[in-house]
CSV table of C-alpha atoms and ligand atoms in Angstrom, one decimal:
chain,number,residue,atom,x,y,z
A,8,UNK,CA,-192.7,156.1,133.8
A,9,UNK,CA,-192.2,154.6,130.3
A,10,UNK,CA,-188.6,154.4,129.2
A,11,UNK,CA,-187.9,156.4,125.8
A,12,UNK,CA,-186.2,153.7,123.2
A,13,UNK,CA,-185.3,155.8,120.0
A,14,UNK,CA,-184.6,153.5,116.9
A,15,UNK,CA,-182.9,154.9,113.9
A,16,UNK,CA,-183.9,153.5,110.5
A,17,UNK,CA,-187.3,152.6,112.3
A,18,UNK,CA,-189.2,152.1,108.8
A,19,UNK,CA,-186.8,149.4,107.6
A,20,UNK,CA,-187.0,145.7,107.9
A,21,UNK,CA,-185.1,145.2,110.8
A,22,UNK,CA,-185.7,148.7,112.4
A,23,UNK,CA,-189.8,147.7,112.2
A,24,UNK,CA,-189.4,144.6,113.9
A,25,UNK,CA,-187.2,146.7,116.5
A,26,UNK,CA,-189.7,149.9,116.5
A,27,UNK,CA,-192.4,146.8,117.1
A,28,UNK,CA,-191.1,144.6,119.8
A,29,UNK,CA,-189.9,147.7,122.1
A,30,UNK,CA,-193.9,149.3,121.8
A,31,UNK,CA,-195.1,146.0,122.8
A,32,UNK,CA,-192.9,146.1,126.0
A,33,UNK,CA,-194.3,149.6,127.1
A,34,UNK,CA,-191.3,152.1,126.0
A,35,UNK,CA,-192.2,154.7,124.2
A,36,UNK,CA,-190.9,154.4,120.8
A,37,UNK,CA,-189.2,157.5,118.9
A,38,UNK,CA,-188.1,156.3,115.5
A,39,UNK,CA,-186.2,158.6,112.5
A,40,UNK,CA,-186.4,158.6,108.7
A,41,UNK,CA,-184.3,160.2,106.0
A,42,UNK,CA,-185.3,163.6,105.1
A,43,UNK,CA,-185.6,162.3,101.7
A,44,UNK,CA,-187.8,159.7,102.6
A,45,UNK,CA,-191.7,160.2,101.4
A,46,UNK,CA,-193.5,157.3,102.8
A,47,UNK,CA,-192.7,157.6,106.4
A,48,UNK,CA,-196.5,159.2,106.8
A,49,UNK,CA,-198.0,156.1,105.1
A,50,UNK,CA,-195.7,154.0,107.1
A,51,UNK,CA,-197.1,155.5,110.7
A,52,UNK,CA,-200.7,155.1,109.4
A,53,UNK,CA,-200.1,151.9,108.4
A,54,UNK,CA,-198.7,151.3,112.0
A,55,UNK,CA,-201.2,153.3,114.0
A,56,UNK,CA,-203.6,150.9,112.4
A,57,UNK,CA,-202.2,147.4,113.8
A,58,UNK,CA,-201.9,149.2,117.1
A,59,UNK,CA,-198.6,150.7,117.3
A,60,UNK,CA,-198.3,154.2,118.0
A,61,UNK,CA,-194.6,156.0,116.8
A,62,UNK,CA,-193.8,159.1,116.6
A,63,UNK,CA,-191.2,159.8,114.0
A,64,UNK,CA,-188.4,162.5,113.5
A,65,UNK,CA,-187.1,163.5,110.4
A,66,UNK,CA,-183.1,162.8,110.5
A,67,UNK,CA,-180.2,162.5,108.1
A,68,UNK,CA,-178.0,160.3,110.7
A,69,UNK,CA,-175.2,161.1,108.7
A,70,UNK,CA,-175.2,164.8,109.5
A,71,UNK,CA,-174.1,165.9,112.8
A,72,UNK,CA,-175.9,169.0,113.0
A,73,UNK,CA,-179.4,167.0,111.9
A,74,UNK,CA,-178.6,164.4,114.4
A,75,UNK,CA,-178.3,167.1,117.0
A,76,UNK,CA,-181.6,168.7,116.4
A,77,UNK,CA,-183.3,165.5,115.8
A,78,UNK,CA,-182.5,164.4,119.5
A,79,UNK,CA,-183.3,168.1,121.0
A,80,UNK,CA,-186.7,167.9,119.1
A,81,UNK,CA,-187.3,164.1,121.2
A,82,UNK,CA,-185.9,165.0,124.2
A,83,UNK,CA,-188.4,168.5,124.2
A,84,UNK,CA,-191.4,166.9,123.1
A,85,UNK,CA,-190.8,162.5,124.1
A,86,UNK,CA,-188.5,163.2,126.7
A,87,UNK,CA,-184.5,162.1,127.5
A,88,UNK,CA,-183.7,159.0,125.4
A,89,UNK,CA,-183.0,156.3,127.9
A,90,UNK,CA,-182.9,153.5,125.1
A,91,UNK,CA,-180.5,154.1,121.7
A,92,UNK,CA,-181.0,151.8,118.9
A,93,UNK,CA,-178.4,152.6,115.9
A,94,UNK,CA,-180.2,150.9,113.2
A,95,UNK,CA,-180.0,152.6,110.4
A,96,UNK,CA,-177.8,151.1,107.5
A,97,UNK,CA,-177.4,151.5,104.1
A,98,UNK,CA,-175.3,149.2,101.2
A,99,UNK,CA,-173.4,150.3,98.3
A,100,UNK,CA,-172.2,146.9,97.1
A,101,UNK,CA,-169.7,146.4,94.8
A,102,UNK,CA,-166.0,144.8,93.9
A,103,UNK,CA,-163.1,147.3,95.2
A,104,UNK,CA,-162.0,147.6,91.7
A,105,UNK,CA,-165.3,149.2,90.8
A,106,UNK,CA,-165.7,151.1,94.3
A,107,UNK,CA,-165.1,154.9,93.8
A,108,UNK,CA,-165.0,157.0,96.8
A,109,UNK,CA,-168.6,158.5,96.9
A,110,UNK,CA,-170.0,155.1,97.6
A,111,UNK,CA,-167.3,154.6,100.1
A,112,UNK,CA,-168.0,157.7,102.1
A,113,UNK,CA,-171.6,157.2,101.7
A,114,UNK,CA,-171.5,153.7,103.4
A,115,UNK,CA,-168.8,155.3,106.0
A,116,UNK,CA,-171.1,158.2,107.2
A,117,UNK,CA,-174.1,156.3,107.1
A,118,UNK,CA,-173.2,153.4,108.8
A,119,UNK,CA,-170.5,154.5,111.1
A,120,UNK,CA,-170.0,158.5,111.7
A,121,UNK,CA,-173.9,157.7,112.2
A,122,UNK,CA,-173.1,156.1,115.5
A,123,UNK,CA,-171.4,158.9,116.5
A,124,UNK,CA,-173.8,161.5,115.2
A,125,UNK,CA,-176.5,160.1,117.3
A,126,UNK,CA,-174.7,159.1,120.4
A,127,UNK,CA,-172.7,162.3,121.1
A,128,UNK,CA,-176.3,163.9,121.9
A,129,UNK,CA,-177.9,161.1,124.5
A,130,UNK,CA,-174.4,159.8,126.1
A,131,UNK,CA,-173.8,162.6,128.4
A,132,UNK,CA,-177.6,162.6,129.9
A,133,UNK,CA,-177.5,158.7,130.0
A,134,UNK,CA,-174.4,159.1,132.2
A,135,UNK,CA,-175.9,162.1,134.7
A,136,UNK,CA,-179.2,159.7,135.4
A,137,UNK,CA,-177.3,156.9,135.7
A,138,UNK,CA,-179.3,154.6,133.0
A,139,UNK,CA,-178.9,154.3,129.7
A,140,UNK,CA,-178.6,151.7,127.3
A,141,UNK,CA,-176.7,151.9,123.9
A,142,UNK,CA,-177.2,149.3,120.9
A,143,UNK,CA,-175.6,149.2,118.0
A,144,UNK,CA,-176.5,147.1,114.9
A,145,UNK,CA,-173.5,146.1,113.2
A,146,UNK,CA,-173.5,142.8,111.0
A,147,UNK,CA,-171.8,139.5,110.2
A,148,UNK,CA,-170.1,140.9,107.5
A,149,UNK,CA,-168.1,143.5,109.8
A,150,UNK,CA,-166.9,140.7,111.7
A,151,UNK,CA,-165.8,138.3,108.8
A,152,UNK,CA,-165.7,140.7,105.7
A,153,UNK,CA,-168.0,140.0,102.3
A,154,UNK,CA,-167.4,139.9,98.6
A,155,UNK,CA,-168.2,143.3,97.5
A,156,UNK,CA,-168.4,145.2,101.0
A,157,UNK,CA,-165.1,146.9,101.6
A,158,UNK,CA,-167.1,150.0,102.5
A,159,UNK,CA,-169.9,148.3,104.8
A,160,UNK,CA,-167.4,145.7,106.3
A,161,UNK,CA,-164.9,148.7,107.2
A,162,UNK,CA,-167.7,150.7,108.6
A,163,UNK,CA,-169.4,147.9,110.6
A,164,UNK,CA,-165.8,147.0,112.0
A,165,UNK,CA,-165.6,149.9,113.3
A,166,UNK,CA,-168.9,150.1,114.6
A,167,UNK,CA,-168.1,147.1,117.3
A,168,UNK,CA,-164.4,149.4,117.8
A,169,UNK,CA,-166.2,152.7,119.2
A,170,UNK,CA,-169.0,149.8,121.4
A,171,UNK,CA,-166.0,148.5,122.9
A,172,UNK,CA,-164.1,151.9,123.9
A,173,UNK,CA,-167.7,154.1,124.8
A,174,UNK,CA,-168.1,150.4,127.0
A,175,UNK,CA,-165.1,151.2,129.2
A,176,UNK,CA,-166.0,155.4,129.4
A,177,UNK,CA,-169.6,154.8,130.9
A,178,UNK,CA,-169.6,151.0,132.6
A,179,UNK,CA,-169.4,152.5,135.9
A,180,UNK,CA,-172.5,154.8,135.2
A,181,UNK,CA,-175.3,152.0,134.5
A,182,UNK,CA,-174.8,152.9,130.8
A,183,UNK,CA,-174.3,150.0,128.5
A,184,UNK,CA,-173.2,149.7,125.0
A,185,UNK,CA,-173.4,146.7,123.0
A,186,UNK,CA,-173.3,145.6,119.7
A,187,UNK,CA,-175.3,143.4,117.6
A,188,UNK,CA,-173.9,141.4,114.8
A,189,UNK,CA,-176.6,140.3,113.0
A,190,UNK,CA,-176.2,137.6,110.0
A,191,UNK,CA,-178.4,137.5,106.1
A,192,UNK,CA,-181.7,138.4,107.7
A,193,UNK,CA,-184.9,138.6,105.8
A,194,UNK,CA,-185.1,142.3,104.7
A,195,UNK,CA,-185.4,144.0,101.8
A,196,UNK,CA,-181.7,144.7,101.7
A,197,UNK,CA,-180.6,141.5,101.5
A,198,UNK,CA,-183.3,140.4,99.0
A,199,UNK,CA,-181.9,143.6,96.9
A,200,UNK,CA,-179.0,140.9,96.2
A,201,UNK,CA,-178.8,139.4,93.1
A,202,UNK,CA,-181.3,135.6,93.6
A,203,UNK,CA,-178.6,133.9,91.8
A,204,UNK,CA,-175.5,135.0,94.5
A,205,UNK,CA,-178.1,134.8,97.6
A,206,UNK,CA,-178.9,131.6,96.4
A,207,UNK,CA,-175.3,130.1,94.8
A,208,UNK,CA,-173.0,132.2,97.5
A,209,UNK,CA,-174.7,133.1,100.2
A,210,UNK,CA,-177.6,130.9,101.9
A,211,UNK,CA,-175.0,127.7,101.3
A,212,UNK,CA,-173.1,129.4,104.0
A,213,UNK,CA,-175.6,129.8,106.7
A,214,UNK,CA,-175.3,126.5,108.5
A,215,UNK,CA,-179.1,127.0,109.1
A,216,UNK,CA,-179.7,127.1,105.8
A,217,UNK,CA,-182.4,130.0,105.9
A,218,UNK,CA,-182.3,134.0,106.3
A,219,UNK,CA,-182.8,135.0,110.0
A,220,UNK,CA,-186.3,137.0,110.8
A,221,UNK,CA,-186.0,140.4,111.8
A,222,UNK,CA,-188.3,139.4,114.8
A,223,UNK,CA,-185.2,137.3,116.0
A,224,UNK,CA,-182.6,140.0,116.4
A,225,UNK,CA,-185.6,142.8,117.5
A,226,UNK,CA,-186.0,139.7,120.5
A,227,UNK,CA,-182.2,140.4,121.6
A,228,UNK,CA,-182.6,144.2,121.5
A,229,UNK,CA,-185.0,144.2,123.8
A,230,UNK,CA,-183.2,142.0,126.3
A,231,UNK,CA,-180.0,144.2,125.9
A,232,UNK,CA,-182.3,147.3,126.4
A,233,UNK,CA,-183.9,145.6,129.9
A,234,UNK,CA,-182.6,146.0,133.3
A,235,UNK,CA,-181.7,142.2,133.0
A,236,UNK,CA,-179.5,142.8,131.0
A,237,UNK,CA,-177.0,145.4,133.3
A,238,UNK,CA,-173.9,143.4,133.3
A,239,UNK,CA,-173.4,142.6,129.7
A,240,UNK,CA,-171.4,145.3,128.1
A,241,UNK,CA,-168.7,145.9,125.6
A,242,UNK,CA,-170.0,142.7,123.8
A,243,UNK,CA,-170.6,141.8,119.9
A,244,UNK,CA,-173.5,139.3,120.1
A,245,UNK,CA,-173.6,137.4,116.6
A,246,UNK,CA,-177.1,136.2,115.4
A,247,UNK,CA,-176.4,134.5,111.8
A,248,UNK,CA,-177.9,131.1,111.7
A,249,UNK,CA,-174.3,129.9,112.4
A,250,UNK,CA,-172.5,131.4,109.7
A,251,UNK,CA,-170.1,132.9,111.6
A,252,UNK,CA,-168.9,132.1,115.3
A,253,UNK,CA,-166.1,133.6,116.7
B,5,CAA,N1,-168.0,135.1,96.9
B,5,CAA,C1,-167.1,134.7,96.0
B,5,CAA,N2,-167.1,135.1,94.7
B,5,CAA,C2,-168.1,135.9,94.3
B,5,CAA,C3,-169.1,136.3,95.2
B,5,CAA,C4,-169.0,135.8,96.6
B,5,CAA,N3,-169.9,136.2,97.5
B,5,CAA,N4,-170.0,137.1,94.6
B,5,CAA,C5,-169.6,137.1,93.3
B,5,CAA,N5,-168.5,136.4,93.2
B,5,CAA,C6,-167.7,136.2,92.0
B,5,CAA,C7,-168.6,135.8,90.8
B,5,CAA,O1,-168.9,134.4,90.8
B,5,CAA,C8,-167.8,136.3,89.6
B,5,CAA,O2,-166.8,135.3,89.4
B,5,CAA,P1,-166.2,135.1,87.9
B,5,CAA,O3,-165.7,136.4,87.4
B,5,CAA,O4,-165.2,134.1,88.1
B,5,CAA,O5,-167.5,134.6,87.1
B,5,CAA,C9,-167.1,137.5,90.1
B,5,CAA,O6,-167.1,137.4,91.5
B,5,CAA,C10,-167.9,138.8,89.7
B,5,CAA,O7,-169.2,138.6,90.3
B,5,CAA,P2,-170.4,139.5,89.8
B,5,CAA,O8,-170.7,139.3,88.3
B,5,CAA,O9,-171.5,139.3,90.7
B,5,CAA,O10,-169.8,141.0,89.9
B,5,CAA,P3,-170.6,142.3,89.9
B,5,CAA,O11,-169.6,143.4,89.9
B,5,CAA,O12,-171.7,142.2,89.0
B,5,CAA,O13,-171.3,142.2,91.4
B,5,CAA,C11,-171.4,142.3,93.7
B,5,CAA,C12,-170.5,142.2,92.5
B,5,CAA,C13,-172.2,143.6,93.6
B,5,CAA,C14,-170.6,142.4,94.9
B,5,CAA,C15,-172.4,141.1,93.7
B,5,CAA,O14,-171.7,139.9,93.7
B,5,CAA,C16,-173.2,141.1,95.0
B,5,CAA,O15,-174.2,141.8,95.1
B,5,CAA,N6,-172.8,140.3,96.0
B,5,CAA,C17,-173.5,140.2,97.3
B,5,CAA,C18,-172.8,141.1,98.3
B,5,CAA,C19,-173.4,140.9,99.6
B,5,CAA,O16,-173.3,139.8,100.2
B,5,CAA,N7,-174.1,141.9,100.2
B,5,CAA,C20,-174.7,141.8,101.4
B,5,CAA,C21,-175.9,142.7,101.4
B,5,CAA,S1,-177.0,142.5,102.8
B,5,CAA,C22,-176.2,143.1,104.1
B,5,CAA,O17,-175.1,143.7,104.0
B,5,CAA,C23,-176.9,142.9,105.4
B,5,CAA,C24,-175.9,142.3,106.3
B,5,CAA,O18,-175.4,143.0,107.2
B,5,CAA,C25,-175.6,140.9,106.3
């Protein structure tokens, strides 16, 4: 039977190419969008017309309780979710000195009391069937910080933190976690960046000297997500063009 792979943030750049790839391997893809968000029925037509058939929950990843419904409403009508993706990101860039503490929580309980939000729900069945697989998308600029990112660097930090300790609770119960650091990729987040830093600060640091394609980092979800992937846990695989290797 077709594994359920639920990606969060499904109708973003990255979260497409995710929501994509896994279809094309057979799971059955579950993705979420904000509450807020008016396009998502345009965005499964637009889908369901190149061939890919979602099915999309609405989800405010920073709320427990909607977190909590969201993943009873998949596992009642989908089915148990075998295959976590936490994808779903947002930025509030800007220098400390101008950083007031609404767009600090904001990034904090988007980005990282997300993980939890969603996780709590699926972590516990993953364990009792003995399969699961937990990826979290983190980024380059949790591991090595960015001008202009207290909030996001802080919160992707600790992303890779709670990877590393839920890795140790379930790596005898054929539950993975893993997370996924990925570098300046071309979505429209990073093209919301001013030309002149992306061009004068940015791409002169990516060794590459290009943005990464979110078909590139959707290519190592999937092999985290597949059975060939059992023994890698607890890791922070970077994908940055070389701009960052630890
Ligand atoms: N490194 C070093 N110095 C920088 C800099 C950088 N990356 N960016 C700006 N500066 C400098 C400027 O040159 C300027 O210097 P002077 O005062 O000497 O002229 C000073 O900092 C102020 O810069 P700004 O005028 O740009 O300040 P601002 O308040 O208007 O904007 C900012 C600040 C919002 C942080 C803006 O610089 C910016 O958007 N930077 C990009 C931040 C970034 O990389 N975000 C990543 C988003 S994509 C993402 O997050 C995905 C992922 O996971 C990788």
């Amino acid at each position: 039977m077709a594994r359920v792979a639920l990606v969060t943030g499904g109708m973003g750049g990255l979260g497409e190419a995710i929501c994509i790839k896994m279809v094309a391997l057979g799971y059955k893809v579950v993705t979420t969008y904000s509450p807020s968000n008016k396009t998502h029925e345009s965005w499964l037509a637009t889908m369901k017309d190149q061939g890919y058939n979602f099915t999309a929950y609405p989800c405010d990843v920073s709320d427990f309780d909607s977190a909590a419904t969201c993943i009873a409403a998949v596992e009642r009508d989908i089915g148990p979710v075998d295959v976590l993706v936490n994808n779903a990101g947002i930025t509030r860039d800007m220098t400390f000195k101008k950083m007031d503490k609404v767009n600090w929580d904001a990034v904090m309980k988007t980005n990282l009391d997300s993980v939890f939000n969603m996780t709590k729900p699926v972590a516990d069945g993953m364990v009792d069937r003995g399969w699961g697989r937990i990826i979290n998308i983190s980024s380059v600029n949790g591991q090595k910080g960015a001008f202009g990112q207290t909030n996001y660097s802080a919160a992707k930090a600790g992303v890779h933190g709670f990877t590393k300790a839920l890795a140790l609770e379930v790596a005898r119960k054929g539950v993975t976690v893993n997370t996924i650091s990925p570098g300046y990729i071309g979505t429209k987040m990073v093209m919301e960046i001013p030309k002149d830093v992306l061009d004068s600060k940015i791409i002169p640091q990516i060794p590459m000297a290009r943005l990464g394609k979110p078909e590139e980092v959707a290519g190592l979800v999937a092999y985290l997500a597949s059975d060939e992937a059992a023994f890698l846990t607890g890791a922070n695989i970077a994908i940055n063009g070389g701009q960052h290797m630890s």
